[in-house]
PDB file of N, CA and C in Angstrom:
ATOM      1  N   ALA A   6     -34.678 -23.385  25.482  1.00  0.00           N
ATOM      2  CA  ALA A   6     -35.079 -22.079  26.014  1.00  0.00           C
ATOM      3  C   ALA A   6     -34.807 -20.996  24.970  1.00  0.00           C
ATOM      4  N   SER A   7     -35.663 -20.009  24.957  1.00  0.00           N
ATOM      5  CA  SER A   7     -35.494 -18.917  24.000  1.00  0.00           C
ATOM      6  C   SER A   7     -34.330 -18.023  24.418  1.00  0.00           C
ATOM      7  N   ILE A   8     -33.939 -17.175  23.510  1.00  0.00           N
ATOM      8  CA  ILE A   8     -32.849 -16.228  23.786  1.00  0.00           C
ATOM      9  C   ILE A   8     -33.227 -15.341  24.965  1.00  0.00           C
ATOM     10  N   ARG A   9     -34.485 -14.899  25.018  1.00  0.00           N
ATOM     11  CA  ARG A   9     -34.934 -14.024  26.113  1.00  0.00           C
ATOM     12  C   ARG A   9     -34.891 -14.766  27.453  1.00  0.00           C
ATOM     13  N   GLN A  10     -35.290 -16.035  27.484  1.00  0.00           N
ATOM     14  CA  GLN A  10     -35.249 -16.814  28.719  1.00  0.00           C
ATOM     15  C   GLN A  10     -33.813 -16.988  29.195  1.00  0.00           C
ATOM     16  N   LYS A  11     -32.911 -17.262  28.272  1.00  0.00           N
ATOM     17  CA  LYS A  11     -31.498 -17.392  28.628  1.00  0.00           C
ATOM     18  C   LYS A  11     -30.954 -16.067  29.143  1.00  0.00           C
ATOM     19  N   ALA A  12     -31.351 -14.973  28.488  1.00  0.00           N
ATOM     20  CA  ALA A  12     -30.899 -13.642  28.911  1.00  0.00           C
ATOM     21  C   ALA A  12     -31.437 -13.312  30.298  1.00  0.00           C
ATOM     22  N   LEU A  13     -32.688 -13.661  30.567  1.00  0.00           N
ATOM     23  CA  LEU A  13     -33.278 -13.406  31.882  1.00  0.00           C
ATOM     24  C   LEU A  13     -32.576 -14.231  32.954  1.00  0.00           C
ATOM     25  N   ARG A  14     -32.298 -15.486  32.651  1.00  0.00           N
ATOM     26  CA  ARG A  14     -31.581 -16.346  33.600  1.00  0.00           C
ATOM     27  C   ARG A  14     -30.205 -15.754  33.921  1.00  0.00           C
ATOM     28  N   THR A  15     -29.501 -15.308  32.890  1.00  0.00           N
ATOM     29  CA  THR A  15     -28.197 -14.679  33.085  1.00  0.00           C
ATOM     30  C   THR A  15     -28.326 -13.405  33.911  1.00  0.00           C
ATOM     31  N   ALA A  16     -29.322 -12.587  33.588  1.00  0.00           N
ATOM     32  CA  ALA A  16     -29.534 -11.327  34.315  1.00  0.00           C
ATOM     33  C   ALA A  16     -29.847 -11.588  35.783  1.00  0.00           C
ATOM     34  N   MET A  17     -30.647 -12.604  36.060  1.00  0.00           N
ATOM     35  CA  MET A  17     -30.990 -12.939  37.459  1.00  0.00           C
ATOM     36  C   MET A  17     -29.745 -13.295  38.260  1.00  0.00           C
ATOM     37  N   HIS A  18     -28.793 -13.953  37.616  1.00  0.00           N
ATOM     38  CA  HIS A  18     -27.561 -14.334  38.309  1.00  0.00           C
ATOM     39  C   HIS A  18     -26.662 -13.140  38.600  1.00  0.00           C
ATOM     40  N   HIS A  19     -26.929 -11.996  37.968  1.00  0.00           N
ATOM     41  CA  HIS A  19     -26.155 -10.788  38.225  1.00  0.00           C
ATOM     42  C   HIS A  19     -26.717  -9.974  39.389  1.00  0.00           C
ATOM     43  N   LEU A  20     -27.881 -10.360  39.893  1.00  0.00           N
ATOM     44  CA  LEU A  20     -28.475  -9.632  41.016  1.00  0.00           C
ATOM     45  C   LEU A  20     -27.772 -10.004  42.319  1.00  0.00           C
ATOM     46  N   ASP A  21     -27.771  -9.053  43.265  1.00  0.00           N
ATOM     47  CA  ASP A  21     -27.249  -9.387  44.588  1.00  0.00           C
ATOM     48  C   ASP A  21     -28.254 -10.311  45.287  1.00  0.00           C
ATOM     49  N   CYS A  22     -27.854 -10.932  46.373  1.00  0.00           N
ATOM     50  CA  CYS A  22     -28.689 -11.936  47.053  1.00  0.00           C
ATOM     51  C   CYS A  22     -30.044 -11.378  47.487  1.00  0.00           C
ATOM     52  N   GLN A  23     -30.059 -10.184  48.038  1.00  0.00           N
ATOM     53  CA  GLN A  23     -31.314  -9.591  48.512  1.00  0.00           C
ATOM     54  C   GLN A  23     -32.270  -9.336  47.345  1.00  0.00           C
ATOM     55  N   SER A  24     -31.754  -8.800  46.260  1.00  0.00           N
ATOM     56  CA  SER A  24     -32.585  -8.530  45.082  1.00  0.00           C
ATOM     57  C   SER A  24     -33.112  -9.823  44.484  1.00  0.00           C
ATOM     58  N   PHE A  25     -32.255 -10.835  44.383  1.00  0.00           N
ATOM     59  CA  PHE A  25     -32.669 -12.122  43.847  1.00  0.00           C
ATOM     60  C   PHE A  25     -33.785 -12.702  44.712  1.00  0.00           C
ATOM     61  N   HIS A  26     -33.616 -12.655  46.031  1.00  0.00           N
ATOM     62  CA  HIS A  26     -34.622 -13.195  46.955  1.00  0.00           C
ATOM     63  C   HIS A  26     -35.957 -12.480  46.778  1.00  0.00           C
ATOM     64  N   LEU A  27     -35.924 -11.173  46.636  1.00  0.00           N
ATOM     65  CA  LEU A  27     -37.156 -10.399  46.477  1.00  0.00           C
ATOM     66  C   LEU A  27     -37.891 -10.829  45.207  1.00  0.00           C
ATOM     67  N   ILE A  28     -37.199 -10.849  44.090  1.00  0.00           N
ATOM     68  CA  ILE A  28     -37.821 -11.220  42.809  1.00  0.00           C
ATOM     69  C   ILE A  28     -38.264 -12.683  42.831  1.00  0.00           C
ATOM     70  N   TYR A  29     -37.426 -13.543  43.379  1.00  0.00           N
ATOM     71  CA  TYR A  29     -37.773 -14.962  43.472  1.00  0.00           C
ATOM     72  C   TYR A  29     -39.049 -15.141  44.292  1.00  0.00           C
ATOM     73  N   SER A  30     -39.116 -14.499  45.438  1.00  0.00           N
ATOM     74  CA  SER A  30     -40.272 -14.637  46.336  1.00  0.00           C
ATOM     75  C   SER A  30     -41.558 -14.103  45.716  1.00  0.00           C
ATOM     76  N   LEU A  31     -41.457 -13.028  44.959  1.00  0.00           N
ATOM     77  CA  LEU A  31     -42.648 -12.410  44.373  1.00  0.00           C
ATOM     78  C   LEU A  31     -43.114 -13.084  43.080  1.00  0.00           C
ATOM     79  N   TYR A  32     -42.190 -13.626  42.289  1.00  0.00           N
ATOM     80  CA  TYR A  32     -42.548 -14.091  40.948  1.00  0.00           C
ATOM     81  C   TYR A  32     -42.258 -15.558  40.635  1.00  0.00           C
ATOM     82  N   ILE A  33     -41.278 -16.172  41.281  1.00  0.00           N
ATOM     83  CA  ILE A  33     -40.809 -17.476  40.833  1.00  0.00           C
ATOM     84  C   ILE A  33     -41.160 -18.616  41.785  1.00  0.00           C
ATOM     85  N   ALA A  34     -41.081 -18.379  43.069  1.00  0.00           N
ATOM     86  CA  ALA A  34     -41.289 -19.427  44.072  1.00  0.00           C
ATOM     87  C   ALA A  34     -42.654 -20.092  43.902  1.00  0.00           C
ATOM     88  N   LEU A  35     -42.725 -21.354  44.266  1.00  0.00           N
ATOM     89  CA  LEU A  35     -43.997 -22.071  44.206  1.00  0.00           C
ATOM     90  C   LEU A  35     -45.017 -21.435  45.144  1.00  0.00           C
ATOM     91  N   ASP A  36     -44.548 -20.985  46.315  1.00  0.00           N
ATOM     92  CA  ASP A  36     -45.424 -20.304  47.272  1.00  0.00           C
ATOM     93  C   ASP A  36     -45.159 -18.797  47.219  1.00  0.00           C
ATOM     94  N   LYS A  37     -45.530 -18.203  46.081  1.00  0.00           N
ATOM     95  CA  LYS A  37     -45.286 -16.773  45.866  1.00  0.00           C
ATOM     96  C   LYS A  37     -45.874 -15.948  47.003  1.00  0.00           C
ATOM     97  N   LYS A  38     -45.189 -14.846  47.327  1.00  0.00           N
ATOM     98  CA  LYS A  38     -45.651 -13.955  48.377  1.00  0.00           C
ATOM     99  C   LYS A  38     -46.139 -12.641  47.765  1.00  0.00           C
ATOM    100  N   THR A  39     -47.018 -11.977  48.476  1.00  0.00           N
ATOM    101  CA  THR A  39     -47.408 -10.630  48.071  1.00  0.00           C
ATOM    102  C   THR A  39     -46.369  -9.659  48.614  1.00  0.00           C
ATOM    103  N   GLU A  40     -46.417  -8.422  48.127  1.00  0.00           N
ATOM    104  CA  GLU A  40     -45.508  -7.407  48.654  1.00  0.00           C
ATOM    105  C   GLU A  40     -45.704  -7.250  50.158  1.00  0.00           C
ATOM    106  N   CYS A  41     -46.954  -7.281  50.620  1.00  0.00           N
ATOM    107  CA  CYS A  41     -47.253  -7.123  52.051  1.00  0.00           C
ATOM    108  C   CYS A  41     -46.679  -8.281  52.868  1.00  0.00           C
ATOM    109  N   GLU A  42     -46.848  -9.507  52.369  1.00  0.00           N
ATOM    110  CA  GLU A  42     -46.317 -10.673  53.086  1.00  0.00           C
ATOM    111  C   GLU A  42     -44.797 -10.620  53.169  1.00  0.00           C
ATOM    112  N   LEU A  43     -44.161 -10.276  52.081  1.00  0.00           N
ATOM    113  CA  LEU A  43     -42.702 -10.194  52.051  1.00  0.00           C
ATOM    114  C   LEU A  43     -42.199  -9.080  52.963  1.00  0.00           C
ATOM    115  N   ALA A  44     -42.902  -7.958  52.963  1.00  0.00           N
ATOM    116  CA  ALA A  44     -42.524  -6.838  53.831  1.00  0.00           C
ATOM    117  C   ALA A  44     -42.590  -7.245  55.299  1.00  0.00           C
ATOM    118  N   ALA A  45     -43.649  -7.940  55.678  1.00  0.00           N
ATOM    119  CA  ALA A  45     -43.797  -8.387  57.067  1.00  0.00           C
ATOM    120  C   ALA A  45     -42.690  -9.372  57.440  1.00  0.00           C
ATOM    121  N   GLU A  46     -42.352 -10.255  56.500  1.00  0.00           N
ATOM    122  CA  GLU A  46     -41.299 -11.248  56.737  1.00  0.00           C
ATOM    123  C   GLU A  46     -39.941 -10.579  56.950  1.00  0.00           C
ATOM    124  N   ILE A  47     -39.653  -9.564  56.131  1.00  0.00           N
ATOM    125  CA  ILE A  47     -38.352  -8.891  56.187  1.00  0.00           C
ATOM    126  C   ILE A  47     -38.309  -7.825  57.286  1.00  0.00           C
ATOM    127  N   GLY A  48     -39.480  -7.243  57.576  1.00  0.00           N
ATOM    128  CA  GLY A  48     -39.533  -6.208  58.610  1.00  0.00           C
ATOM    129  C   GLY A  48     -39.421  -4.795  58.072  1.00  0.00           C
ATOM    130  N   ILE A  49     -39.889  -4.593  56.820  1.00  0.00           N
ATOM    131  CA  ILE A  49     -39.929  -3.252  56.239  1.00  0.00           C
ATOM    132  C   ILE A  49     -41.329  -3.011  55.690  1.00  0.00           C
ATOM    133  N   THR A  50     -41.595  -1.819  55.193  1.00  0.00           N
ATOM    134  CA  THR A  50     -42.934  -1.497  54.709  1.00  0.00           C
ATOM    135  C   THR A  50     -43.178  -2.078  53.314  1.00  0.00           C
ATOM    136  N   GLN A  51     -44.449  -2.229  52.975  1.00  0.00           N
ATOM    137  CA  GLN A  51     -44.831  -2.682  51.639  1.00  0.00           C
ATOM    138  C   GLN A  51     -44.350  -1.681  50.599  1.00  0.00           C
ATOM    139  N   GLN A  52     -44.397  -0.395  50.946  1.00  0.00           N
ATOM    140  CA  GLN A  52     -43.949   0.631  50.009  1.00  0.00           C
ATOM    141  C   GLN A  52     -42.457   0.472  49.696  1.00  0.00           C
ATOM    142  N   ALA A  53     -41.677   0.102  50.700  1.00  0.00           N
ATOM    143  CA  ALA A  53     -40.233  -0.111  50.489  1.00  0.00           C
ATOM    144  C   ALA A  53     -40.005  -1.317  49.572  1.00  0.00           C
ATOM    145  N   ILE A  54     -40.785  -2.374  49.785  1.00  0.00           N
ATOM    146  CA  ILE A  54     -40.686  -3.557  48.916  1.00  0.00           C
ATOM    147  C   ILE A  54     -41.031  -3.170  47.482  1.00  0.00           C
ATOM    148  N   HIS A  55     -42.107  -2.412  47.315  1.00  0.00           N
ATOM    149  CA  HIS A  55     -42.546  -2.004  45.981  1.00  0.00           C
ATOM    150  C   HIS A  55     -41.464  -1.171  45.286  1.00  0.00           C
ATOM    151  N   LYS A  56     -40.887  -0.240  46.021  1.00  0.00           N
ATOM    152  CA  LYS A  56     -39.836   0.616  45.451  1.00  0.00           C
ATOM    153  C   LYS A  56     -38.625  -0.220  45.041  1.00  0.00           C
ATOM    154  N   GLN A  57     -38.218  -1.155  45.900  1.00  0.00           N
ATOM    155  CA  GLN A  57     -37.094  -2.039  45.569  1.00  0.00           C
ATOM    156  C   GLN A  57     -37.425  -2.885  44.349  1.00  0.00           C
ATOM    157  N   LYS A  58     -38.651  -3.430  44.312  1.00  0.00           N
ATOM    158  CA  LYS A  58     -39.072  -4.278  43.196  1.00  0.00           C
ATOM    159  C   LYS A  58     -38.996  -3.510  41.877  1.00  0.00           C
ATOM    160  N   GLU A  59     -39.515  -2.294  41.864  1.00  0.00           N
ATOM    161  CA  GLU A  59     -39.487  -1.489  40.643  1.00  0.00           C
ATOM    162  C   GLU A  59     -38.051  -1.226  40.191  1.00  0.00           C
ATOM    163  N   LYS A  60     -37.168  -0.936  41.131  1.00  0.00           N
ATOM    164  CA  LYS A  60     -35.755  -0.687  40.810  1.00  0.00           C
ATOM    165  C   LYS A  60     -35.096  -1.951  40.243  1.00  0.00           C
ATOM    166  N   ILE A  61     -35.384  -3.091  40.867  1.00  0.00           N
ATOM    167  CA  ILE A  61     -34.793  -4.358  40.423  1.00  0.00           C
ATOM    168  C   ILE A  61     -35.322  -4.743  39.043  1.00  0.00           C
ATOM    169  N   LEU A  62     -36.630  -4.579  38.815  1.00  0.00           N
ATOM    170  CA  LEU A  62     -37.205  -4.914  37.511  1.00  0.00           C
ATOM    171  C   LEU A  62     -36.604  -4.046  36.404  1.00  0.00           C
ATOM    172  N   SER A  63     -36.365  -2.783  36.707  1.00  0.00           N
ATOM    173  CA  SER A  63     -35.722  -1.890  35.746  1.00  0.00           C
ATOM    174  C   SER A  63     -34.301  -2.372  35.446  1.00  0.00           C
ATOM    175  N   GLN A  64     -33.599  -2.767  36.498  1.00  0.00           N
ATOM    176  CA  GLN A  64     -32.239  -3.291  36.348  1.00  0.00           C
ATOM    177  C   GLN A  64     -32.256  -4.577  35.521  1.00  0.00           C
ATOM    178  N   LEU A  65     -33.210  -5.457  35.795  1.00  0.00           N
ATOM    179  CA  LEU A  65     -33.318  -6.709  35.037  1.00  0.00           C
ATOM    180  C   LEU A  65     -33.602  -6.443  33.565  1.00  0.00           C
ATOM    181  N   LYS A  66     -34.485  -5.492  33.296  1.00  0.00           N
ATOM    182  CA  LYS A  66     -34.808  -5.156  31.911  1.00  0.00           C
ATOM    183  C   LYS A  66     -33.545  -4.706  31.175  1.00  0.00           C
ATOM    184  N   PHE A  67     -32.762  -3.849  31.807  1.00  0.00           N
ATOM    185  CA  PHE A  67     -31.512  -3.375  31.218  1.00  0.00           C
ATOM    186  C   PHE A  67     -30.568  -4.552  30.959  1.00  0.00           C
ATOM    187  N   LEU A  68     -30.429  -5.438  31.955  1.00  0.00           N
ATOM    188  CA  LEU A  68     -29.508  -6.565  31.820  1.00  0.00           C
ATOM    189  C   LEU A  68     -29.969  -7.556  30.751  1.00  0.00           C
ATOM    190  N   VAL A  69     -31.276  -7.786  30.641  1.00  0.00           N
ATOM    191  CA  VAL A  69     -31.796  -8.698  29.620  1.00  0.00           C
ATOM    192  C   VAL A  69     -31.507  -8.149  28.229  1.00  0.00           C
ATOM    193  N   VAL A  70     -31.766  -6.878  28.029  1.00  0.00           N
ATOM    194  CA  VAL A  70     -31.498  -6.256  26.724  1.00  0.00           C
ATOM    195  C   VAL A  70     -30.005  -6.351  26.413  1.00  0.00           C
ATOM    196  N   LYS A  71     -29.170  -6.087  27.397  1.00  0.00           N
ATOM    197  CA  LYS A  71     -27.722  -6.158  27.218  1.00  0.00           C
ATOM    198  C   LYS A  71     -27.298  -7.576  26.855  1.00  0.00           C
ATOM    199  N   CYS A  72     -27.861  -8.574  27.547  1.00  0.00           N
ATOM    200  CA  CYS A  72     -27.513  -9.974  27.269  1.00  0.00           C
ATOM    201  C   CYS A  72     -27.998 -10.411  25.895  1.00  0.00           C
ATOM    202  N   GLU A  73     -29.176  -9.933  25.489  1.00  0.00           N
ATOM    203  CA  GLU A  73     -29.708 -10.302  24.181  1.00  0.00           C
ATOM    204  C   GLU A  73     -28.858  -9.730  23.049  1.00  0.00           C
ATOM    205  N   LYS A  74     -28.281  -8.560  23.267  1.00  0.00           N
ATOM    206  CA  LYS A  74     -27.488  -7.920  22.217  1.00  0.00           C
ATOM    207  C   LYS A  74     -26.083  -8.467  22.130  1.00  0.00           C
ATOM    208  N   SER A  75     -25.560  -8.981  23.258  1.00  0.00           N
ATOM    209  CA  SER A  75     -24.184  -9.469  23.238  1.00  0.00           C
ATOM    210  C   SER A  75     -24.129 -10.843  22.583  1.00  0.00           C
ATOM    211  N   PRO A  76     -23.157 -11.062  21.708  1.00  0.00           N
ATOM    212  CA  PRO A  76     -23.033 -12.361  21.044  1.00  0.00           C
ATOM    213  C   PRO A  76     -22.642 -13.436  22.046  1.00  0.00           C
ATOM    214  N   GLN A  77     -23.233 -14.591  21.925  1.00  0.00           N
ATOM    215  CA  GLN A  77     -22.945 -15.704  22.847  1.00  0.00           C
ATOM    216  C   GLN A  77     -21.986 -16.662  22.203  1.00  0.00           C
TER     217      GLN A  77
END
């Protein structure tokens, strides 16, 4: 695995359970869900899912950069 893949894996493990589930469901799971499907499943609006997703992706980007810069 590349340094970026390792950094992303590490960053994903730093997410709380709800954030991990959201990102996993939208991007990683074999049966990926849309924002609308996930919102209906959780019981919140699609807009709330989108806002959470954007916040989590920003957090992941920060964590990946941090992991890539730190010596392993």
